[in-house]
Tab-separated table of C-alpha atoms and ligand atoms in Angstrom:
chain	number	residue	atom	x	y	z
A	991	MET	CA	50.333	200.429	152.397
A	992	THR	CA	53.230	201.347	150.953
A	993	ALA	CA	53.541	204.562	149.890
A	994	LEU	CA	52.329	206.041	146.191
A	995	SER	CA	55.320	206.579	143.828
A	996	GLN	CA	55.130	209.957	143.477
A	997	SER	CA	55.748	209.573	139.446
A	998	ARG	CA	53.853	209.988	136.208
A	999	HIS	CA	53.131	206.142	134.660
A	1000	LEU	CA	51.337	205.015	132.249
A	1001	ALA	CA	50.755	201.164	132.540
A	1002	THR	CA	47.463	201.153	129.413
A	1003	GLU	CA	45.966	203.990	127.312
A	1004	ILE	CA	43.528	206.095	129.218
A	1005	PRO	CA	41.077	204.346	129.954
A	1006	GLY	CA	42.658	200.899	130.450
A	1007	PRO	CA	40.379	197.867	130.819
A	1008	ARG	CA	39.155	197.806	134.277
A	1009	ALA	CA	38.474	201.888	133.860
A	1010	SER	CA	36.184	201.096	130.481
A	1011	GLU	CA	34.334	198.656	132.688
A	1012	LEU	CA	33.668	201.076	135.110
A	1013	LEU	CA	32.979	203.693	132.258
A	1014	GLU	CA	30.322	201.707	131.427
A	1015	ARG	CA	28.848	200.660	134.649
A	1016	GLN	CA	28.638	204.810	135.297
A	1017	ARG	CA	26.934	204.822	132.075
A	1018	ALA	CA	24.011	202.331	133.234
A	1019	ALA	CA	24.279	203.518	136.912
A	1020	VAL	CA	24.908	207.743	137.042
A	1021	PRO	CA	23.300	209.943	135.299
A	1022	ALA	CA	24.589	211.733	131.776
A	1023	GLY	CA	24.172	215.426	133.528
A	1024	VAL	CA	27.322	214.377	136.139
A	1025	ALA	CA	29.982	213.758	133.958
A	1026	SER	CA	34.032	213.890	134.685
A	1027	VAL	CA	36.775	215.515	133.291
A	1028	MET	CA	39.053	212.243	133.422
A	1029	PRO	CA	38.099	208.840	131.759
A	1030	THR	CA	39.214	206.904	134.421
A	1031	PHE	CA	39.013	205.934	137.790
A	1032	ALA	CA	41.403	206.458	140.972
A	1033	VAL	CA	42.133	204.221	143.853
A	1034	ARG	CA	45.166	206.308	145.329
A	1035	ALA	CA	46.381	209.544	145.580
A	1036	ASP	CA	48.823	212.017	147.279
A	1037	GLY	CA	51.193	214.339	146.974
A	1038	GLY	CA	50.943	214.924	143.152
A	1039	ILE	CA	50.208	211.809	141.690
A	1040	ILE	CA	46.592	210.191	141.406
A	1041	GLU	CA	46.549	206.609	140.700
A	1042	ASP	CA	43.457	204.594	138.682
A	1043	VAL	CA	42.386	201.938	138.107
A	1044	ASP	CA	44.510	200.290	136.001
A	1045	GLY	CA	47.737	201.024	137.700
A	1046	ASN	CA	48.626	204.808	135.460
A	1047	ARG	CA	49.800	207.344	137.977
A	1048	LEU	CA	48.406	210.749	136.725
A	1049	ILE	CA	50.569	213.514	137.253
A	1050	ASP	CA	47.665	215.860	139.432
A	1051	LEU	CA	47.143	219.799	138.063
A	1052	GLY	CA	43.581	219.641	139.544
A	1053	SER	CA	44.062	219.442	143.325
A	1054	GLY	CA	39.867	217.794	142.708
A	1055	ILE	CA	39.003	221.814	141.507
A	1056	ALA	CA	40.957	223.321	144.338
A	1057	VAL	CA	39.911	221.156	147.810
A	1058	THR	CA	43.105	218.897	148.355
A	1059	ASN	CA	45.870	221.709	148.932
A	1060	VAL	CA	47.530	220.068	151.192
A	1061	GLY	CA	47.688	216.538	149.420
A	1062	ALA	CA	44.483	213.667	148.962
A	1063	SER	CA	46.050	212.230	152.110
A	1064	ALA	CA	47.593	214.362	153.626
A	1065	GLU	CA	49.178	212.607	156.935
A	1066	ARG	CA	47.525	215.366	160.204
A	1067	VAL	CA	43.985	214.781	157.863
A	1068	VAL	CA	44.032	210.695	157.729
A	1069	ALA	CA	44.732	211.016	161.488
A	1070	GLY	CA	42.530	213.463	162.583
A	1071	VAL	CA	39.448	211.614	160.644
A	1072	GLN	CA	40.492	207.905	162.209
A	1073	GLU	CA	40.327	209.011	165.528
A	1074	GLN	CA	37.288	211.130	165.463
A	1075	VAL	CA	35.970	208.210	163.474
A	1076	ALA	CA	36.589	205.958	166.366
A	1077	GLN	CA	34.898	207.754	168.883
A	1078	PHE	CA	31.547	209.467	166.368
A	1079	THR	CA	31.074	210.390	163.477
A	1080	HIS	CA	27.785	212.129	164.039
A	1081	THR	CA	25.856	213.502	166.424
A	1082	CYS	CA	24.258	217.616	165.300
A	1083	PHE	CA	25.642	219.999	166.299
A	1084	MET	CA	21.528	221.314	166.777
A	1085	VAL	CA	21.477	219.023	168.587
A	1086	THR	CA	24.243	217.833	170.632
A	1087	PRO	CA	27.365	220.192	170.081
A	1088	TYR	CA	31.113	218.719	170.031
A	1089	GLU	CA	34.341	221.140	170.019
A	1090	GLY	CA	35.655	220.164	167.253
A	1091	TYR	CA	33.527	223.057	165.973
A	1092	VAL	CA	33.747	225.311	168.077
A	1093	ARG	CA	37.705	225.175	167.365
A	1094	VAL	CA	37.052	225.213	163.193
A	1095	ALA	CA	35.165	228.110	163.957
A	1096	GLU	CA	37.821	229.541	166.422
A	1097	LYS	CA	40.371	228.862	164.082
A	1098	LEU	CA	38.880	230.649	161.429
A	1099	ALA	CA	38.766	233.686	163.877
A	1100	GLU	CA	42.235	234.195	163.855
A	1101	LEU	CA	43.071	232.877	160.519
A	1102	THR	CA	40.860	234.837	157.973
A	1103	PRO	CA	40.875	239.076	157.323
A	1104	VAL	CA	37.125	239.435	158.569
A	1105	ASP	CA	38.488	242.130	161.057
A	1106	GLY	CA	36.805	242.836	165.066
A	1107	GLU	CA	34.753	240.268	166.004
A	1108	VAL	CA	33.750	237.378	164.462
A	1109	ARG	CA	31.339	234.543	164.451
A	1110	THR	CA	31.464	231.748	161.719
A	1111	ALA	CA	28.831	229.342	161.015
A	1112	LEU	CA	29.290	225.225	159.165
A	1113	PHE	CA	27.986	223.583	156.144
A	1114	ASN	CA	28.480	220.982	153.999
A	1115	SER	CA	28.923	223.177	150.205
A	1116	GLY	CA	30.075	225.708	149.174
A	1117	ALA	CA	26.866	226.421	147.683
A	1118	GLU	CA	25.593	225.771	151.147
A	1119	ALA	CA	27.507	228.776	152.075
A	1120	VAL	CA	26.962	231.001	149.810
A	1121	GLU	CA	23.519	230.941	150.429
A	1122	ASN	CA	23.512	231.304	154.112
A	1123	ALA	CA	26.041	234.357	153.788
A	1124	VAL	CA	23.032	235.968	152.077
A	1125	LYS	CA	20.422	234.544	153.975
A	1126	VAL	CA	22.572	236.110	156.645
A	1127	ALA	CA	23.152	239.460	154.968
A	1128	ARG	CA	19.149	239.845	154.454
A	1129	ALA	CA	18.474	239.293	157.677
A	1130	TYR	CA	21.275	242.198	159.105
A	1131	THR	CA	20.235	245.012	156.192
A	1132	GLY	CA	16.484	244.028	155.979
A	1133	ARG	CA	16.764	244.571	152.426
A	1134	GLN	CA	16.954	241.727	149.276
A	1135	ALA	CA	18.799	242.221	146.557
A	1136	VAL	CA	21.867	240.358	145.926
A	1137	ALA	CA	24.149	241.641	143.168
A	1138	ALA	CA	26.795	239.308	141.207
A	1139	PHE	CA	29.118	240.148	138.646
A	1140	ASP	CA	30.036	238.908	134.670
A	1141	HIS	CA	31.924	236.020	135.069
A	1142	ALA	CA	30.778	235.070	138.452
A	1143	TYR	CA	30.994	231.378	139.816
A	1144	HIS	CA	29.251	230.064	143.327
A	1145	GLY	CA	27.413	226.868	142.679
A	1146	ARG	CA	24.580	224.847	141.478
A	1147	THR	CA	21.393	225.100	143.939
A	1148	THR	CA	18.556	227.481	142.895
A	1149	LEU	CA	20.363	230.986	144.608
A	1150	THR	CA	23.865	229.790	143.751
A	1151	MET	CA	22.567	229.261	140.244
A	1152	ALA	CA	20.761	232.445	140.173
A	1153	LEU	CA	24.743	234.183	141.006
A	1154	THR	CA	26.226	232.074	139.075
A	1155	ALA	CA	27.199	233.939	135.392
A	1156	LYS	CA	27.852	231.238	132.782
A	1157	ASN	CA	24.686	229.384	131.170
A	1158	MET	CA	26.093	226.312	129.596
A	1159	PRO	CA	26.728	223.811	131.559
A	1160	TYR	CA	25.633	225.654	135.289
A	1161	LYS	CA	22.093	227.422	134.142
A	1162	HIS	CA	21.051	225.943	130.604
A	1163	SER	CA	17.072	224.899	131.072
A	1164	PHE	CA	17.281	224.582	135.346
A	1165	GLY	CA	15.689	227.977	135.541
A	1166	PRO	CA	13.632	229.629	136.717
A	1167	PHE	CA	16.283	231.473	138.998
A	1168	ALA	CA	16.342	232.563	142.618
A	1169	PRO	CA	14.670	236.679	142.043
A	1170	GLU	CA	16.774	239.855	143.558
A	1171	VAL	CA	19.973	238.481	142.569
A	1172	TYR	CA	21.617	241.399	140.236
A	1173	ARG	CA	24.580	241.424	137.903
A	1174	ALA	CA	27.622	244.281	137.275
A	1175	ALA	CA	30.399	243.751	134.798
A	1176	GLY	CA	33.968	243.180	136.715
A	1177	SER	CA	37.344	244.046	135.670
A	1178	TYR	CA	38.957	241.731	133.334
A	1179	PRO	CA	41.685	243.450	131.925
A	1180	LEU	CA	42.567	241.509	129.525
A	1181	ARG	CA	39.088	241.996	127.763
A	1182	ASP	CA	37.750	245.413	129.335
A	1183	GLY	CA	41.686	247.233	129.263
A	1184	LEU	CA	39.822	249.286	132.270
A	1185	ASP	CA	42.000	249.859	135.025
A	1186	GLY	CA	40.053	249.397	138.849
A	1187	ALA	CA	39.021	252.659	139.143
A	1188	ALA	CA	36.998	252.693	135.789
A	1189	ALA	CA	36.103	249.441	136.118
A	1190	ALA	CA	34.698	249.867	139.531
A	1191	GLU	CA	32.971	253.373	138.733
A	1192	ARG	CA	31.073	251.485	135.517
A	1193	ALA	CA	30.240	248.505	137.913
A	1194	ILE	CA	29.114	250.704	140.407
A	1195	ASP	CA	27.171	253.341	138.112
A	1196	GLN	CA	25.872	250.101	136.875
A	1197	LEU	CA	24.015	249.102	140.578
A	1198	GLU	CA	23.260	252.615	141.325
A	1199	LYS	CA	20.991	252.787	137.678
A	1200	GLN	CA	19.594	249.597	137.999
A	1201	VAL	CA	19.573	248.179	141.565
A	1202	GLY	CA	19.607	250.934	144.124
A	1203	ALA	CA	21.793	250.641	146.703
A	1204	GLU	CA	19.701	251.457	149.423
A	1205	ASN	CA	17.558	248.439	148.019
A	1206	LEU	CA	20.872	245.410	148.078
A	1207	ALA	CA	21.444	243.885	150.891
A	1208	ALA	CA	25.046	242.287	149.849
A	1209	VAL	CA	27.815	242.301	146.651
A	1210	ILE	CA	29.242	238.519	146.534
A	1211	ILE	CA	32.901	238.494	145.032
A	1212	GLU	CA	35.250	236.212	144.409
A	1213	PRO	CA	38.619	237.743	144.750
A	1214	ILE	CA	40.043	236.028	142.079
A	1215	GLN	CA	37.286	234.460	139.539
A	1216	GLY	CA	37.347	231.040	139.194
A	1217	GLU	CA	35.575	229.183	137.328
A	1218	GLY	CA	34.749	232.254	135.161
A	1219	GLY	CA	38.269	232.181	134.055
A	1220	PHE	CA	40.952	232.809	136.558
A	1221	ILE	CA	40.320	236.576	136.256
A	1222	ALA	CA	42.178	238.806	139.141
A	1223	PRO	CA	40.498	241.887	138.456
A	1224	ALA	CA	43.283	245.230	138.104
A	1225	PRO	CA	44.511	246.570	141.567
A	1226	GLY	CA	42.122	248.779	143.156
A	1227	PHE	CA	39.026	247.523	141.545
A	1228	LEU	CA	37.880	245.618	144.793
A	1229	PRO	CA	39.115	247.800	147.542
A	1230	ALA	CA	36.555	250.730	145.713
A	1231	ILE	CA	33.378	248.113	145.877
A	1232	VAL	CA	34.255	247.242	149.431
A	1233	ASP	CA	34.552	251.158	150.292
A	1234	TRP	CA	31.004	252.105	148.372
A	1235	CYS	CA	29.736	249.005	149.973
A	1236	ARG	CA	31.007	250.148	153.196
A	1237	ALA	CA	29.188	254.116	152.768
A	1238	ASN	CA	25.746	252.402	151.319
A	1239	GLY	CA	25.526	249.938	154.158
A	1240	ILE	CA	25.850	246.704	151.696
A	1241	VAL	CA	27.010	243.708	152.779
A	1242	PHE	CA	30.337	242.928	150.759
A	1243	ILE	CA	30.844	238.747	150.924
A	1244	ALA	CA	34.271	237.563	149.375
A	1245	ASP	CA	33.756	234.195	148.268
A	1246	GLU	CA	36.918	232.196	148.663
A	1247	ILE	CA	35.577	229.054	148.088
A	1248	GLN	CA	38.173	228.126	145.599
A	1249	THR	CA	41.086	231.232	146.196
A	1250	GLY	CA	41.204	230.687	150.170
A	1251	PHE	CA	43.745	228.298	152.101
A	1252	ALA	CA	46.642	229.210	151.126
A	1253	ARG	CA	46.003	228.246	147.234
A	1254	THR	CA	47.445	232.091	146.377
A	1255	GLY	CA	50.078	232.529	147.958
A	1256	GLN	CA	48.610	233.566	151.567
A	1257	TRP	CA	45.707	232.114	153.753
A	1258	PHE	CA	43.587	234.379	151.645
A	1259	ALA	CA	43.416	236.214	148.273
A	1260	CYS	CA	41.904	239.324	150.167
A	1261	GLU	CA	45.035	240.172	151.921
A	1262	ASP	CA	46.969	240.345	148.928
A	1263	GLU	CA	43.971	243.226	147.773
A	1264	GLY	CA	43.573	244.834	150.791
A	1265	ILE	CA	40.335	244.356	151.223
A	1266	THR	CA	38.984	243.463	154.563
A	1267	PRO	CA	35.449	241.949	153.660
A	1268	ASP	CA	32.434	241.157	156.259
A	1269	ILE	CA	31.507	237.405	155.293
A	1270	ILE	CA	34.248	235.393	154.133
A	1271	THR	CA	33.241	232.428	152.506
A	1272	THR	CA	35.233	229.162	152.556
A	1273	ALA	CA	34.926	225.720	151.071
A	1274	LYS	CA	36.753	223.441	149.269
A	1275	GLY	CA	40.623	223.530	150.391
A	1276	ILE	CA	39.606	223.636	154.528
A	1277	ALA	CA	38.790	220.389	155.065
A	1278	GLY	CA	41.659	218.345	153.030
A	1279	GLY	CA	38.674	217.200	150.875
A	1280	LEU	CA	35.960	216.598	153.732
A	1281	PRO	CA	32.610	218.098	152.924
A	1282	LEU	CA	32.738	221.072	155.100
A	1283	SER	CA	31.743	225.157	154.132
A	1284	ALA	CA	31.889	227.963	156.194
A	1285	VAL	CA	30.546	231.030	156.887
A	1286	THR	CA	33.020	233.411	158.694
A	1287	GLY	CA	31.572	237.139	159.081
A	1288	ARG	CA	31.530	240.364	161.108
A	1289	ALA	CA	29.893	239.113	164.606
A	1290	GLU	CA	27.071	241.965	164.714
A	1291	ILE	CA	25.834	240.487	160.775
A	1292	MET	CA	26.547	236.859	161.372
A	1293	ASP	CA	24.284	237.520	164.661
A	1294	ALA	CA	21.186	239.322	162.896
A	1295	ALA	CA	20.253	235.657	162.045
A	1296	HIS	CA	17.720	234.452	164.294
A	1297	PRO	CA	18.453	231.726	166.657
A	1298	GLY	CA	17.531	228.392	164.855
A	1299	GLY	CA	18.269	229.945	161.623
A	1300	LEU	CA	21.019	228.505	160.251
A	1301	GLY	CA	21.902	225.310	160.363
A	1302	GLY	CA	21.150	221.589	158.539
A	1303	THR	CA	21.555	218.152	159.570
A	1304	TYR	CA	25.190	217.536	158.459
A	1305	GLY	CA	26.734	221.149	158.422
A	1306	GLY	CA	30.023	220.951	160.723
A	1307	ASN	CA	30.101	216.858	160.739
A	1308	PRO	CA	32.575	216.033	163.135
A	1309	VAL	CA	34.944	214.259	160.685
A	1310	ALA	CA	34.895	217.033	158.483
A	1311	CYS	CA	35.883	218.985	161.333
A	1312	ALA	CA	38.877	216.964	163.076
A	1313	ALA	CA	39.385	217.155	158.398
A	1314	ALA	CA	39.569	220.929	158.439
A	1315	LEU	CA	41.766	221.167	161.334
A	1316	GLY	CA	44.113	218.410	160.276
A	1317	ALA	CA	43.960	220.589	157.385
A	1318	ILE	CA	44.944	223.860	158.602
A	1319	GLU	CA	47.748	222.185	160.975
A	1320	THR	CA	49.316	221.220	158.078
A	1321	ILE	CA	49.333	224.177	155.758
A	1322	GLU	CA	50.807	226.221	159.289
A	1323	ALA	CA	53.738	223.348	159.914
A	1324	GLU	CA	53.961	222.754	156.306
A	1325	ASP	CA	54.369	226.852	155.110
A	1326	LEU	CA	52.085	225.595	152.120
A	1327	THR	CA	51.684	229.705	151.549
A	1328	ALA	CA	55.352	230.036	150.517
A	1329	LYS	CA	54.396	226.766	148.778
A	1330	ALA	CA	51.960	227.854	146.156
A	1331	ARG	CA	54.093	231.119	145.482
A	1332	ARG	CA	57.089	229.195	144.602
A	1333	ILE	CA	54.518	227.528	142.585
A	1334	GLU	CA	53.676	231.070	140.746
A	1335	GLU	CA	57.776	231.076	141.067
A	1336	ILE	CA	58.223	227.945	138.705
A	1337	ALA	CA	54.700	227.801	136.560
A	1338	ALA	CA	53.995	231.600	135.459
A	1339	GLY	CA	57.825	231.405	134.811
A	1340	ARG	CA	57.449	228.601	131.879
A	1341	LEU	CA	54.782	229.455	131.107
A	1342	ARG	CA	55.111	233.422	130.257
A	1343	GLU	CA	58.286	231.975	128.634
A	1344	ALA	CA	56.141	230.109	126.394
A	1345	GLN	CA	54.279	232.964	125.321
A	1346	GLN	CA	56.768	234.748	124.142
A	1347	LYS	CA	57.152	232.097	121.754
A	1348	ASP	CA	53.791	231.414	120.905
A	1349	PRO	CA	51.102	234.150	120.350
A	1350	ARG	CA	48.068	231.794	120.882
A	1351	ILE	CA	48.763	232.222	124.717
A	1352	GLY	CA	46.887	235.459	124.979
A	1353	GLU	CA	47.847	236.340	129.101
A	1354	VAL	CA	49.393	234.233	131.423
A	1355	ARG	CA	47.740	235.178	135.248
A	1356	GLY	CA	46.639	234.595	138.352
A	1357	ARG	CA	48.452	234.254	142.016
A	1358	GLY	CA	50.296	231.257	144.052
A	1359	ALA	CA	48.950	227.781	142.653
A	1360	MET	CA	46.153	228.985	140.392
A	1361	LEU	CA	47.409	230.010	137.418
A	1362	ALA	CA	45.731	230.232	134.247
A	1363	VAL	CA	46.810	230.682	130.113
A	1364	GLU	CA	44.018	231.793	128.126
A	1365	LEU	CA	44.196	231.188	124.345
A	1366	VAL	CA	42.990	232.954	121.586
A	1367	ASP	CA	43.257	233.680	118.629
A	1368	PRO	CA	46.736	235.504	117.371
A	1369	GLU	CA	44.983	237.538	115.036
A	1370	THR	CA	41.924	238.927	116.529
A	1371	GLY	CA	42.504	238.112	119.795
A	1372	ALA	CA	39.001	236.293	120.272
A	1373	PRO	CA	38.987	233.252	122.619
A	1374	ASP	CA	39.860	230.198	121.255
A	1375	ALA	CA	37.521	227.437	122.641
A	1376	ALA	CA	39.073	224.795	120.302
A	1377	LEU	CA	42.337	224.811	120.942
A	1378	THR	CA	42.162	224.427	124.376
A	1379	GLY	CA	39.883	221.331	124.557
A	1380	THR	CA	42.849	219.603	122.254
A	1381	VAL	CA	45.538	221.005	124.254
A	1382	ALA	CA	43.287	219.548	127.175
A	1383	ALA	CA	42.992	216.430	125.579
A	1384	ALA	CA	46.163	215.880	124.819
A	1385	ALA	CA	47.625	216.694	128.378
A	1386	THR	CA	44.790	214.573	130.119
A	1387	ALA	CA	45.693	211.391	127.565
A	1388	ALA	CA	49.690	212.113	128.313
A	1389	GLY	CA	48.559	211.427	132.421
A	1390	VAL	CA	48.419	214.572	133.490
A	1391	ILE	CA	44.737	215.708	134.772
A	1392	THR	CA	44.179	219.363	132.987
A	1393	LEU	CA	41.429	221.088	133.917
A	1394	THR	CA	39.916	224.119	131.635
A	1395	CYS	CA	36.896	227.042	132.717
A	1396	GLY	CA	36.290	230.267	131.742
A	1397	THR	CA	33.169	232.026	129.862
A	1398	TYR	CA	34.669	231.338	127.227
A	1399	GLY	CA	35.930	227.696	127.489
A	1400	ASN	CA	39.102	229.403	126.612
A	1401	VAL	CA	41.520	228.795	129.740
A	1402	ILE	CA	44.114	225.993	130.989
A	1403	ARG	CA	44.196	226.424	134.267
A	1404	LEU	CA	45.996	225.115	136.748
A	1405	LEU	CA	45.309	223.923	140.490
A	1406	PRO	CA	48.093	221.750	141.773
A	1407	PRO	CA	47.980	220.260	144.702
A	1408	LEU	CA	50.313	222.778	147.231
A	1409	THR	CA	52.489	219.625	148.485
A	1410	ILE	CA	53.195	218.165	144.421
A	1411	GLY	CA	57.022	217.659	143.822
A	1412	GLU	CA	58.664	220.432	141.756
A	1413	ASP	CA	60.072	217.758	139.056
A	1414	LEU	CA	56.719	216.854	138.735
A	1415	LEU	CA	54.721	220.231	138.080
A	1416	THR	CA	57.708	220.796	135.839
A	1417	GLU	CA	57.081	217.838	133.950
A	1418	GLY	CA	53.521	218.096	134.065
A	1419	LEU	CA	53.689	221.940	132.547
A	1420	ASP	CA	55.926	220.289	129.519
A	1421	ILE	CA	53.346	218.191	128.357
A	1422	ILE	CA	50.543	220.663	128.806
A	1423	LEU	CA	52.918	223.412	126.411
A	1424	ASP	CA	54.266	220.420	124.314
A	1425	ALA	CA	50.718	219.955	123.591
A	1426	LEU	CA	50.018	223.617	123.327
A	1427	ALA	CA	53.495	223.624	120.541
A	1428	ALA	CA	51.599	220.120	118.711
A	1429	ALA	CA	48.288	221.318	117.893
B	1520	PLP	C1	34.486	230.614	144.185
B	1520	PLP	C2	33.159	229.026	144.017
B	1520	PLP	N1	31.934	229.703	145.005
B	1520	PLP	C3	31.430	228.783	145.294
B	1520	PLP	C4	31.416	227.510	144.467
B	1520	PLP	C5	30.833	226.124	145.107
B	1520	PLP	O1	31.129	225.067	146.046
B	1520	PLP	P1	30.879	223.665	145.858
B	1520	PLP	O2	30.708	223.167	144.780
B	1520	PLP	O3	31.110	223.281	146.612
B	1520	PLP	O4	29.003	223.576	146.092
B	1520	PLP	C6	32.766	226.814	144.160
B	1520	PLP	C7	32.893	226.049	142.911
B	1520	PLP	O5	33.564	225.456	142.105
B	1520	PLP	C8	33.450	228.187	143.771
B	1520	PLP	O6	34.945	227.826	142.988
C-alpha cells in the first residue's frame, strides 16, 4: 500500500456521497446515544492525516481522543500486532498466561513515576482501570469512600460515572450512581483565582468536614483535567493533596489515562508536578490504538487484592500487549516526549499571539501536545460555548478534526498525534484561528 500523503485535501464537501450513505446506515443500525464528532467515515490514518471514504484527507488534531500518540499505523505497532496475531489471539491471562503481559508490566514499572516495588494489572478500557484502582485501594485500606474533584472525568461505567463531574452528556438519566463517592473543589486558576496552596486547603477542608479522612480509601485526580477543560492545577496544589493523603493513609490515584505516554512532554504528567502517586491508571496512548489499560501501583497496595479478585476475560489481551510494546518502543526510539514539547512550542506560541489580538481567547493552557483555548465573553469572562461550537464546526468543515471539551463546553482542545508534521500542525492551527476570526 502506498504511504498516506501527509497533506490536507478536500475532494468533496464533508460528508461526501459515500459518507452520507454510511450516515444513513449508521442511523438505522447504531443507537443515537453513540454520537460522532465527524460526519464522515475513516478508511486510513497515519501521521497527522485521516483519510475518509470520499477521498478527503483531514488534519487530525484529536488522535482519537489522545490515543494515537504514536500515529494510527505506527510501524512498530503494526509489526508487533501482525506477529502476535499470527501466533495466537487469546488464551486469557487468567487461564494460560503469556510473556507479553509480563513485559508490559515490567515496562510500566520502569516508566511510571510510582516509587519502590511496583505491580501492574492490565484491563481493556480506561474506565475499567479506574474501577480496579478503586477496588485495590478499598481492599488495601479497608475503607470505602472515594473522593474526586470538580471538572473530573473518569469514565462512563456506574462507578466512574459517579466519579465524573459533568452531568450532560455523561450522566444525565443514567443514575442511580455508585455510592460512597464524594467531590471536592479542585484548582482552576482562571476561574477560582486561588494559588495551589489555597485551592488545596479548600479541598482538604471540604473532605475533612464532609467525609472524614479516616473514611477515605482513595483520592483520584487527573494531573491535568481532560474532558473538564484541560485544566492544569495551580503549582503546589497536587503536592499538597498528595502530602495530605500520605499523612492520612489515603491512596492517591493519578488518572493519567489522557495525559500519559508522552502526551504532555513527559512520559507522565505527574513528573512535571513533582509528585509520586500510589497508583497510576493508564489507557489511551498505551497501545497505539488497541484497547488496553493498566493499573500500576505500589506493590503493598496492589497485592492487597486476593488472588482471583482482579481480572477479566480480555484484560491484557496478547495482541493489545504487543501493540503496547510497539507503542512504547516508538515513543522511546522517536523521542516523542521531545516532539510533544516541540508541538507546545509551535502551537502555544501561535495561540498566545492570537490571544494578544482577540479578547475572546480567555486563556491558552496545557502542556506538550495537550493544549487548549478557553473561549469567553470578553466583557464578562463568561464561558462562550456557542462560539466554541461555531469555530469547531467551521474548522471541521475545512478538513481539520477539532475537538471541544470543558464543563462549560467552551474549550477547543488540541491533541494531535505526536508524529504530526510541523507544516500540517501549523496549517490546522491557522484554520482554527481563521474560523475564530470569522466567527
Ligand atoms: C482521564 C480519563 N479517565 C478515564 C477515561 C475513560 O477511559 P475509557 O473511555 O477508555 O473508558 C478517560 C477517557 O476519556 C479519561 O480521559
